[in-house]
Structures are given as structure tokens and as C-alpha cells.
Amino acid sequence: MLFVRRRIYNEFASLQPSEGNECIKANAKSCGECIQVGAKCGWCTDPEFLKQGEATSTRCDELESLRKRGCSGAKVENPRGSQEALKNKTVTNRNKGAKKLRPEDITQIQPQKLTLSLRSGEPQSFNLKFKRAEDYPIDLYYLMDLSYSMKDDLENVKNLGTQLMLEMSKITSDFRIGFGSFVEKTVMPYISTTPAKLLNPCTGDQNCTSPFSYKNVLKLTSNGQEFNTLVGRQQISGNLDSPEGGFDAIMQVAVCGEHIGWRNVTRLLVFSTDAGFHFAGDGKLGGIVLPNDGKCHLENNMYTMSHYYDYPSIAHLVQKLSDNNIQTIFAITEEFQPVYKELKNLIPKSAVGTLSANSSNVINLIIDAYNSLSSEVILENSKLAEGVTIAYQSRCKNGVTGEGEMGRKCSNISIGDEVSFTISITAKQCPKMGKPETIKIKPLGFTEEVEIALNFICECDCHKNGTENSDICHKGNGTYECGACRCNEGRIGRHCECSTNEVTSEDLDKNCRKDNGTDICSNNGDCVCGTCECKKRENPEERYSGKFCDCDNFNCDRSNNKLCGGHGHCECRVCICDANWTGSACDCSLDTTTCLASNKQICNGRGTCECGTCKCTDPKFQGPTCEICPTCPGVCAEHKECVQCRAFGTGEKKETCERDCSYFNLIKVKDRDKLPQPGQAFPLMHCKERDANDCWFYYTYAVNNNTEKEVHVVETLDCPAGPDIIPIVAGVVAGIVLIGLALLLIWKLLMIIHDRREFAKFEKEKMNAKWDTGENPIYKSAVTTVVNPKYEGK
């Protein structure tokens, strides 16, 4: 028979299950590869660690498994991560009345700079503190819509400088204010480009200034009067469509730091308008298709590229506002509140306030919005390197904690309050080339940040002491490091003794076939340079071994689902039993102490002891020592109280039932026909007992083949039937009612008879009565008859 075999060999490849020990599944070629698999993996550097047939990758395993297999702790490479604080200045404790500090001397976040050494799968955690400093400097830039609809608002803003300075002095002694205005892109169809409209875009006799995109009117200053003066000179302009070009202005305010005068302090941008906004894509209406470049284009404090670049997108604005630590306050009229509230949800650290029709409430709006923004701290981090993850856990005021996305923020923070965060950084893998990375974490809207340098542990310490082209590695064909050879390109084998071109050679395969058979390495390994290297198992305790990988330590007989019954060990598929144990699965005990009965006789004299278990010769006796006799007299009375308390909750032992009566399994049946009957595999006793209420209960007692005591009991008591109260009561009541009715009927009948007799007597006397028909001399008629003498009777 011709066997065609094609084998592409990899020294460390073996058949592995989809789940299990990740260290084994990795097939690590070197110590460096091993420690990158996970934090649980270690590498044994002991040169004598490997057994016959085991591949080099067997050195990589879980720490406990390596210890059990004989690798001492001193020879296990298991580097751990570490951290070091390079700058850890404490947060500033300062009152408003204290000595004035420069912004750079105020610390609100701690620590400021860290170095973390990360090993794959092992998180490194550190605590970050944040404390709102009192009297912290504030820069506020007021960006106002100067389209015609904002005419009355401009009048109220002209005195904003000094009033706002006065109010903000209650919060900080270092406050600066600036002013800018915007209208719209200076192209059709946003404005009218006719010469007359370019000079005065307003209608009628209104005098307006020429339209513009964005103008930086006043750089940030601490002079409130200068603000009032310059704003007082501003004039309203106009445009054609309803939405305004405010996004162009916000972008320039964010990126033109030198022109605006931003300091590294709290930066507030107040955006005041009574209309909507254009955003990316709307520029196509005016023939503008180039995306906004996010750069500063101010000349003489005017935005000069509005006709060239499209409006910025919301995402672009979010990025620039975040990069420049600017917190935005949208002062918007009631009509456009829903639109800007949706915008607020997209822009972190922003607030929306309702602006009155003429901006008369703008100061209170700014104060309220500032308090809202400054009472919340939200952490954000820069882009993470590939394979690096970060997790946050917050500990805020009043014991409030948060995890996940909620772990990034704390709310309701007052001035002087300190909150803390636990930040955990984990590397899932080493980056390419193992280069260090730097990430930054900062609270949104604040300039301070934590700089974290990440170093990755990608090699073991023993790698530094490796010997290149070592003689141990077959005439210098590899580097000997960490107790093993790391082969050069094109070489394989435990000692790099073979070339990859020789792996498929039939001559070498012959040395890997047992008894000149057809199976190479018994199908449990690979033939490497004429030597079998056995496959690894998912379970590190299970191994193939032998010259032809024909032995293993996991295919021996089992007992109770345990290899060699748990009383021996498996060697080349044969159980080697411990002392006092025998049998193919080491499941037969030679110790007879377990067969001794209470009378010190083996199996109570009624059986034989086999493998530590009694085989009872008398069929009436059962149990581990042949002492239980379920059919012997007295069994029913012995268990009566326990059956009664467990089945019905009554009897003398009901208070101690759980303690005294848990020695048998109770099974309830519906009636006596369901009780077990004689003739089954083990003897049983039928019992009938009576309780204190003269009720009978029925049960059976038996000891099954597993020496477990079983009691089957009828779940209902058989009690003597008592008098039926309801029919008796009903009969008595019915009798009383019937007797009453009968008496009434008799009385009624007698009355009827009596009345009829009296009436008959009356009638009889009436018939016998004789009346006088003469005129009564006493009677005088009341009628008098008078005859008219003139009447002739005609």
C-alpha cells in the first residue's frame, strides 16, 4: 500500500481544543512569546525540565502547573508590571483671600506624570485626584451674532464688561473678558452681493455695517471699561437667510489662541444668537466645497477665508474645543432652545441658557452656566495604542461611585471639593517593535493633564543573557536563552538539529514508526529530525510520552470518574496503585477496618469483606457492616416519632426533628396502594402507627442497595370520622322554623273556625229579630211641606 503524506511541520504546532489553558494553546517559541500570552503564564528555564517527546513550548504553562511538574520558583520567568510617579505635586489648598498665584503654580490634578510598565493581560492601576481650586483664573470670550435681529441685544451688551467684571469678582480675582462678532459668509446666497447691499445690507433708513464672517473685536483683557467702549462702537449688520455662520466664528476663536489671548486657565466661550447655524456641507450653496481646515486665518482680526473653506462639522468643532480646553455656553433665545440642547449633547462640557429677547439677563445666564460647567469633571484620554485598554472608576462626593462611562465623571462638585478616580490600564499585546507609548488624561475644559509613559514588557530578563550561535544549539544553529534554544531561520528541533528541508524525509520518518508500523509517533506526535515530539494536551497534567509517544498518563481505568480511582497514578496506560489498594482501577481497598461492625466483628459475622465493603450472606441484614435489619421486630416503633415529625410536623420530636431525624430519605405517596410492596430488590417493613389524636398513619421502612434508609409514607392521616356538625345544626334550625310555622298555622286555623262560628250565630239572631212598624212618637221629620194657596193644580 502506498502512503502519500504531506506534512508542513512547525515545531510548536499541535492539535489544541478551542478552549482551555491559554498558555499551552499559544505554542510559545520563546520566553518572550510566553509572557505575552497572559499574566498567568510563566516559562521554566530549567534545562532538565523537558521529558522525552516534549516540545520546547511545553516550558510555557500556568505557574501552578509548572510548580507541580517540578520546576522550582527560582527557575520560572514571570516578570510583573510596575509603575513610578515622576511628578506628583499635591493639589493646591488655597483660599480666595490668599496670596495671588500664577495660573501655572495652581495644581488641580494629581499626579502629573507617570511611567507604567505593562505586561500583557496584567492591569496597572493608579489613583488620580482632582480638586477645584478656589480663586482660579477665568478667561471669558463673548461671541455675538450681529445680524439685524440682534439690534436690541447689542444695546444691552454694550455695558456688559463692567457689570460682568463686578459679578465675576465674586468667583475669582483674576478675570479677563474679550469680544467677537459674526454674521455670515460674504457670498451669495447668504448675503446680497449687490454693491449697495454690501455697503448697507439693511432695508429702509437703517444704517448698518457691511456684512462679515467673523471679527475679533477685543482681545481678552481685564479692563471692563475698554470692553464697554469697543462694544459700544459696534454696528449691526445683516444677511439673507435665517441660519448664521456661527460655526466659522467658533472655529477661529478655538484655534487662534494668540489673537484671542487665551491663557492656560479656565476658558469660557459665550455664544449668543437668536437663530440657527450652518454646518459642514451647507457651503455648497455658495459654491464652497473645500472642507474646513481647522486652522487660524485671521488678518487684522478678520476671518479672511470664509469664502474659501466650508463651515466646520460638529465633530470637528468638538475636537478643536476639546484640544484647546474651551467650555462653551450657548446663550440662545427660547425659539431655538431645542436645537441647541441637541447640540449641547454632542459637545462635551457645554451648557445652554435661555437668552431673553433683548439679552437683559445675559449676566445671570453666564454665572449660572459657569457654575453648572465647573461643578462637573469629566475625564478624557488621548488615543490609545493598539491593544491597550483603559477603565475608570470614580469616587465622588457623598460616597457616590461610578464605573464604566459613568466612572469618568463626577458631578455637583463645589469649590474646594476633592474627588478621586481609579484608572486601570491594560495591554492585551505588545505593540510593534515594543516601542514605548505616551497617553494623556485630562479633565474636559481644564488645561492640566496627566502624562503617562507606557513601557511594554515583551521579553524575559533571561533574554539579555542569551548566547548567540551557542554550541548547545547544534553547532551554533540558534541562540541559547532561558534554558532553551531559539533556532535561527531555517532550523527546527529542540536543539535546532534539523533543517526545515529535511522534515519530510522518509528516511527520518522511519525512526518514528513503532515496530515498522504505518503510524508516525503513534499519531500522538510529530517526527522532528527522526525523533518523536509528542503533542500537548489541553490539560497540562495529561501528557504523551515514550520514544514513539505510545504512552500516556490519562488513558488508565477509572473508578468513580477518577483516574485509577484516585488511589494511584497512571503510567503508560497502567495504574500503579497506592499501598492497601489493588485492582485495575485501584478501586479495591485491602483495608478491613471499614467492614468492622460495632461489635468489632467483620461484617457483624453475617457477611464477608470484599474491597473494603461488606457482602452480607444473611439476606435479612443490610448496611455497610451488615447490622441493619429492616424486617426485624421493633423497627416501626423505633422510627415512629421521626416519621411523624418529618411527614406531619407533630409528635414528641417536632422541636428537634431537623437534628434527630435527618438520617433517612422521606418520600410521600398519595395513598396506601402507592406504598412499595414486598418482593423488590431489598427487604422492607410495612408499618401502621397511631398518633395522639387517634389518627393512623402508614409507612414503609427499608434500606436500599446504596445503604440509604428510605421511608415511604402516606401523606394523609386516617382519622376516625366525627359527627357532621353542619347537618345537625341545619336540622335543628329547620326543626325550630317548621315547628314555629306549624304553630302559626294551627293558631290561624283556630281563629278562622272561631270567626265563622260567631258570624253564623250573628246571622241566626238577625233572622229571628221582629221589628215594630208604627210611627215613633219621639221622631220628628226634618222636612216641612207648604202648599201654595194660589196653586190650582193645573
mmCIF file with all atom_site columns, C-alpha atoms in Angstrom, residues 477-580:
data_model
loop_
_atom_site.group_PDB
_atom_site.id
_atom_site.type_symbol
_atom_site.label_atom_id
_atom_site.label_alt_id
_atom_site.label_comp_id
_atom_site.label_asym_id
_atom_site.label_entity_id
_atom_site.label_seq_id
_atom_site.pdbx_PDB_ins_code
_atom_site.Cartn_x
_atom_site.Cartn_y
_atom_site.Cartn_z
_atom_site.occupancy
_atom_site.B_iso_or_equiv
_atom_site.pdbx_formal_charge
_atom_site.auth_seq_id
_atom_site.auth_comp_id
_atom_site.auth_asym_id
_atom_site.auth_atom_id
_atom_site.pdbx_PDB_model_num
ATOM 1   C CA . ASN A 1 477 ? 22.340  26.986 14.787 1.00 0.00 ? 477 ASN A CA 1
ATOM 2   C CA . GLY A 1 478 ? 20.481  29.016 17.404 1.00 0.00 ? 478 GLY A CA 1
ATOM 3   C CA . THR A 1 479 ? 20.620  31.262 20.457 1.00 0.00 ? 479 THR A CA 1
ATOM 4   C CA . TYR A 1 480 ? 20.592  29.545 23.819 1.00 0.00 ? 480 TYR A CA 1
ATOM 5   C CA . GLU A 1 481 ? 18.440  31.611 26.166 1.00 0.00 ? 481 GLU A CA 1
ATOM 6   C CA . CYS A 1 482 ? 16.153  30.951 29.111 1.00 0.00 ? 482 CYS A CA 1
ATOM 7   C CA . GLY A 1 483 ? 17.049  27.251 29.197 1.00 0.00 ? 483 GLY A CA 1
ATOM 8   C CA . ALA A 1 484 ? 16.108  26.543 25.556 1.00 0.00 ? 484 ALA A CA 1
ATOM 9   C CA . CYS A 1 485 ? 17.319  27.088 22.026 1.00 0.00 ? 485 CYS A CA 1
ATOM 10  C CA . ARG A 1 486 ? 15.792  29.778 19.852 1.00 0.00 ? 486 ARG A CA 1
ATOM 11  C CA . CYS A 1 487 ? 16.617  28.464 16.411 1.00 0.00 ? 487 CYS A CA 1
ATOM 12  C CA . ASN A 1 488 ? 17.939  30.513 13.544 1.00 0.00 ? 488 ASN A CA 1
ATOM 13  C CA . GLU A 1 489 ? 15.927  30.912 10.377 1.00 0.00 ? 489 GLU A CA 1
ATOM 14  C CA . GLY A 1 490 ? 15.516  27.577 8.577  1.00 0.00 ? 490 GLY A CA 1
ATOM 15  C CA . ARG A 1 491 ? 16.354  25.428 11.625 1.00 0.00 ? 491 ARG A CA 1
ATOM 16  C CA . ILE A 1 492 ? 13.997  23.460 13.852 1.00 0.00 ? 492 ILE A CA 1
ATOM 17  C CA . GLY A 1 493 ? 14.124  20.865 16.590 1.00 0.00 ? 493 GLY A CA 1
ATOM 18  C CA . ARG A 1 494 ? 14.662  21.081 20.328 1.00 0.00 ? 494 ARG A CA 1
ATOM 19  C CA . HIS A 1 495 ? 18.351  21.759 19.731 1.00 0.00 ? 495 HIS A CA 1
ATOM 20  C CA . CYS A 1 496 ? 17.968  23.209 16.210 1.00 0.00 ? 496 CYS A CA 1
ATOM 21  C CA . GLU A 1 497 ? 19.462  19.997 14.930 1.00 0.00 ? 497 GLU A CA 1
ATOM 22  C CA . CYS A 1 498 ? 17.369  19.795 11.806 1.00 0.00 ? 498 CYS A CA 1
ATOM 23  C CA . SER A 1 499 ? 16.825  21.867 8.708  1.00 0.00 ? 499 SER A CA 1
ATOM 24  C CA . THR A 1 500 ? 13.305  22.576 7.529  1.00 0.00 ? 500 THR A CA 1
ATOM 25  C CA . ASN A 1 501 ? 14.212  20.943 4.231  1.00 0.00 ? 501 ASN A CA 1
ATOM 26  C CA . GLU A 1 502 ? 14.756  17.620 5.981  1.00 0.00 ? 502 GLU A CA 1
ATOM 27  C CA . VAL A 1 503 ? 11.469  17.453 7.855  1.00 0.00 ? 503 VAL A CA 1
ATOM 28  C CA . THR A 1 504 ? 9.577   15.464 5.219  1.00 0.00 ? 504 THR A CA 1
ATOM 29  C CA . SER A 1 505 ? 12.353  12.987 4.576  1.00 0.00 ? 505 SER A CA 1
ATOM 30  C CA . GLU A 1 506 ? 11.100  9.363  4.519  1.00 0.00 ? 506 GLU A CA 1
ATOM 31  C CA . ASP A 1 507 ? 14.366  8.111  5.997  1.00 0.00 ? 507 ASP A CA 1
ATOM 32  C CA . LEU A 1 508 ? 13.899  10.243 9.086  1.00 0.00 ? 508 LEU A CA 1
ATOM 33  C CA . ASP A 1 509 ? 10.267  9.151  9.422  1.00 0.00 ? 509 ASP A CA 1
ATOM 34  C CA . LYS A 1 510 ? 11.307  5.505  9.720  1.00 0.00 ? 510 LYS A CA 1
ATOM 35  C CA . ASN A 1 511 ? 12.826  6.209  13.115 1.00 0.00 ? 511 ASN A CA 1
ATOM 36  C CA . CYS A 1 512 ? 9.440   7.486  14.319 1.00 0.00 ? 512 CYS A CA 1
ATOM 37  C CA . ARG A 1 513 ? 7.422   4.335  13.450 1.00 0.00 ? 513 ARG A CA 1
ATOM 38  C CA . LYS A 1 514 ? 6.972   1.756  16.194 1.00 0.00 ? 514 LYS A CA 1
ATOM 39  C CA . ASP A 1 515 ? 7.604   -1.847 15.066 1.00 0.00 ? 515 ASP A CA 1
ATOM 40  C CA . ASN A 1 516 ? 7.891   -0.638 11.435 1.00 0.00 ? 516 ASN A CA 1
ATOM 41  C CA . GLY A 1 517 ? 4.195   0.260  11.512 1.00 0.00 ? 517 GLY A CA 1
ATOM 42  C CA . THR A 1 518 ? 2.473   2.902  9.454  1.00 0.00 ? 518 THR A CA 1
ATOM 43  C CA . ASP A 1 519 ? 1.622   5.338  12.256 1.00 0.00 ? 519 ASP A CA 1
ATOM 44  C CA . ILE A 1 520 ? 4.178   8.045  12.822 1.00 0.00 ? 520 ILE A CA 1
ATOM 45  C CA . CYS A 1 521 ? 4.708   8.658  16.555 1.00 0.00 ? 521 CYS A CA 1
ATOM 46  C CA . SER A 1 522 ? 1.547   6.585  17.211 1.00 0.00 ? 522 SER A CA 1
ATOM 47  C CA . ASN A 1 523 ? -0.446  9.516  15.771 1.00 0.00 ? 523 ASN A CA 1
ATOM 48  C CA . ASN A 1 524 ? 0.232   11.356 19.033 1.00 0.00 ? 524 ASN A CA 1
ATOM 49  C CA . GLY A 1 525 ? 3.173   13.472 17.908 1.00 0.00 ? 525 GLY A CA 1
ATOM 50  C CA . ASP A 1 526 ? 5.317   14.772 15.085 1.00 0.00 ? 526 ASP A CA 1
ATOM 51  C CA . CYS A 1 527 ? 8.539   13.368 13.736 1.00 0.00 ? 527 CYS A CA 1
ATOM 52  C CA . VAL A 1 528 ? 11.236  16.011 14.008 1.00 0.00 ? 528 VAL A CA 1
ATOM 53  C CA . CYS A 1 529 ? 14.592  15.060 12.621 1.00 0.00 ? 529 CYS A CA 1
ATOM 54  C CA . GLY A 1 530 ? 13.926  11.380 13.266 1.00 0.00 ? 530 GLY A CA 1
ATOM 55  C CA . THR A 1 531 ? 12.723  11.940 16.836 1.00 0.00 ? 531 THR A CA 1
ATOM 56  C CA . CYS A 1 532 ? 9.135   11.979 18.056 1.00 0.00 ? 532 CYS A CA 1
ATOM 57  C CA . GLU A 1 533 ? 7.975   15.128 19.739 1.00 0.00 ? 533 GLU A CA 1
ATOM 58  C CA . CYS A 1 534 ? 4.668   14.390 21.402 1.00 0.00 ? 534 CYS A CA 1
ATOM 59  C CA . LYS A 1 535 ? 1.610   16.587 21.114 1.00 0.00 ? 535 LYS A CA 1
ATOM 60  C CA . LYS A 1 536 ? 0.453   18.562 24.088 1.00 0.00 ? 536 LYS A CA 1
ATOM 61  C CA . ARG A 1 537 ? -2.901  18.212 25.789 1.00 0.00 ? 537 ARG A CA 1
ATOM 62  C CA . GLU A 1 538 ? -5.192  20.986 26.897 1.00 0.00 ? 538 GLU A CA 1
ATOM 63  C CA . ASN A 1 539 ? -4.902  19.719 30.469 1.00 0.00 ? 539 ASN A CA 1
ATOM 64  C CA . PRO A 1 540 ? -1.268  20.287 31.484 1.00 0.00 ? 540 PRO A CA 1
ATOM 65  C CA . GLU A 1 541 ? -1.486  17.269 33.818 1.00 0.00 ? 541 GLU A CA 1
ATOM 66  C CA . GLU A 1 542 ? -2.098  14.988 30.833 1.00 0.00 ? 542 GLU A CA 1
ATOM 67  C CA . ARG A 1 543 ? 0.934   14.090 28.707 1.00 0.00 ? 543 ARG A CA 1
ATOM 68  C CA . TYR A 1 544 ? 2.016   11.757 25.955 1.00 0.00 ? 544 TYR A CA 1
ATOM 69  C CA . SER A 1 545 ? 5.421   10.202 26.476 1.00 0.00 ? 545 SER A CA 1
ATOM 70  C CA . GLY A 1 546 ? 7.721   7.463  25.260 1.00 0.00 ? 546 GLY A CA 1
ATOM 71  C CA . LYS A 1 547 ? 10.048  7.157  22.308 1.00 0.00 ? 547 LYS A CA 1
ATOM 72  C CA . PHE A 1 548 ? 7.087   6.760  19.950 1.00 0.00 ? 548 PHE A CA 1
ATOM 73  C CA . CYS A 1 549 ? 4.588   8.801  22.019 1.00 0.00 ? 549 CYS A CA 1
ATOM 74  C CA . ASP A 1 550 ? 2.820   5.486  22.638 1.00 0.00 ? 550 ASP A CA 1
ATOM 75  C CA . CYS A 1 551 ? 2.437   6.057  26.361 1.00 0.00 ? 551 CYS A CA 1
ATOM 76  C CA . ASP A 1 552 ? 0.216   8.493  28.210 1.00 0.00 ? 552 ASP A CA 1
ATOM 77  C CA . ASN A 1 553 ? -0.880  9.160  31.770 1.00 0.00 ? 553 ASN A CA 1
ATOM 78  C CA . PHE A 1 554 ? -4.612  9.633  31.217 1.00 0.00 ? 554 PHE A CA 1
ATOM 79  C CA . ASN A 1 555 ? -5.957  6.505  29.491 1.00 0.00 ? 555 ASN A CA 1
ATOM 80  C CA . CYS A 1 556 ? -5.942  4.175  32.501 1.00 0.00 ? 556 CYS A CA 1
ATOM 81  C CA . ASP A 1 557 ? -9.049  2.560  34.040 1.00 0.00 ? 557 ASP A CA 1
ATOM 82  C CA . ARG A 1 558 ? -11.256 4.853  36.069 1.00 0.00 ? 558 ARG A CA 1
ATOM 83  C CA . SER A 1 559 ? -13.422 4.382  39.140 1.00 0.00 ? 559 SER A CA 1
ATOM 84  C CA . ASN A 1 560 ? -15.989 6.888  40.395 1.00 0.00 ? 560 ASN A CA 1
ATOM 85  C CA . ASN A 1 561 ? -14.972 9.004  37.395 1.00 0.00 ? 561 ASN A CA 1
ATOM 86  C CA . LYS A 1 562 ? -11.462 9.292  38.823 1.00 0.00 ? 562 LYS A CA 1
ATOM 87  C CA . LEU A 1 563 ? -8.321  8.125  37.120 1.00 0.00 ? 563 LEU A CA 1
ATOM 88  C CA . CYS A 1 564 ? -7.089  4.980  38.926 1.00 0.00 ? 564 CYS A CA 1
ATOM 89  C CA . GLY A 1 565 ? -9.899  5.579  41.416 1.00 0.00 ? 565 GLY A CA 1
ATOM 90  C CA . GLY A 1 566 ? -7.927  8.470  42.922 1.00 0.00 ? 566 GLY A CA 1
ATOM 91  C CA . HIS A 1 567 ? -5.718  5.914  44.695 1.00 0.00 ? 567 HIS A CA 1
ATOM 92  C CA . GLY A 1 568 ? -2.853  5.630  42.273 1.00 0.00 ? 568 GLY A CA 1
ATOM 93  C CA . HIS A 1 569 ? -1.225  7.137  39.210 1.00 0.00 ? 569 HIS A CA 1
ATOM 94  C CA . CYS A 1 570 ? -1.228  6.244  35.554 1.00 0.00 ? 570 CYS A CA 1
ATOM 95  C CA . GLU A 1 571 ? 1.986   5.211  33.843 1.00 0.00 ? 571 GLU A CA 1
ATOM 96  C CA . CYS A 1 572 ? 1.889   4.200  30.203 1.00 0.00 ? 572 CYS A CA 1
ATOM 97  C CA . ARG A 1 573 ? -1.838  3.352  30.429 1.00 0.00 ? 573 ARG A CA 1
ATOM 98  C CA . VAL A 1 574 ? -1.426  1.101  33.514 1.00 0.00 ? 574 VAL A CA 1
ATOM 99  C CA . CYS A 1 575 ? -2.494  2.059  37.050 1.00 0.00 ? 575 CYS A CA 1
ATOM 100 C CA . ILE A 1 576 ? 0.222   1.957  39.693 1.00 0.00 ? 576 ILE A CA 1
ATOM 101 C CA . CYS A 1 577 ? -1.815  1.653  42.910 1.00 0.00 ? 577 CYS A CA 1
ATOM 102 C CA . ASP A 1 578 ? -1.034  3.195  46.279 1.00 0.00 ? 578 ASP A CA 1
ATOM 103 C CA . ALA A 1 579 ? -0.464  0.975  49.326 1.00 0.00 ? 579 ALA A CA 1
ATOM 104 C CA . ASN A 1 580 ? -3.547  -1.014 50.515 1.00 0.00 ? 580 ASN A CA 1
#
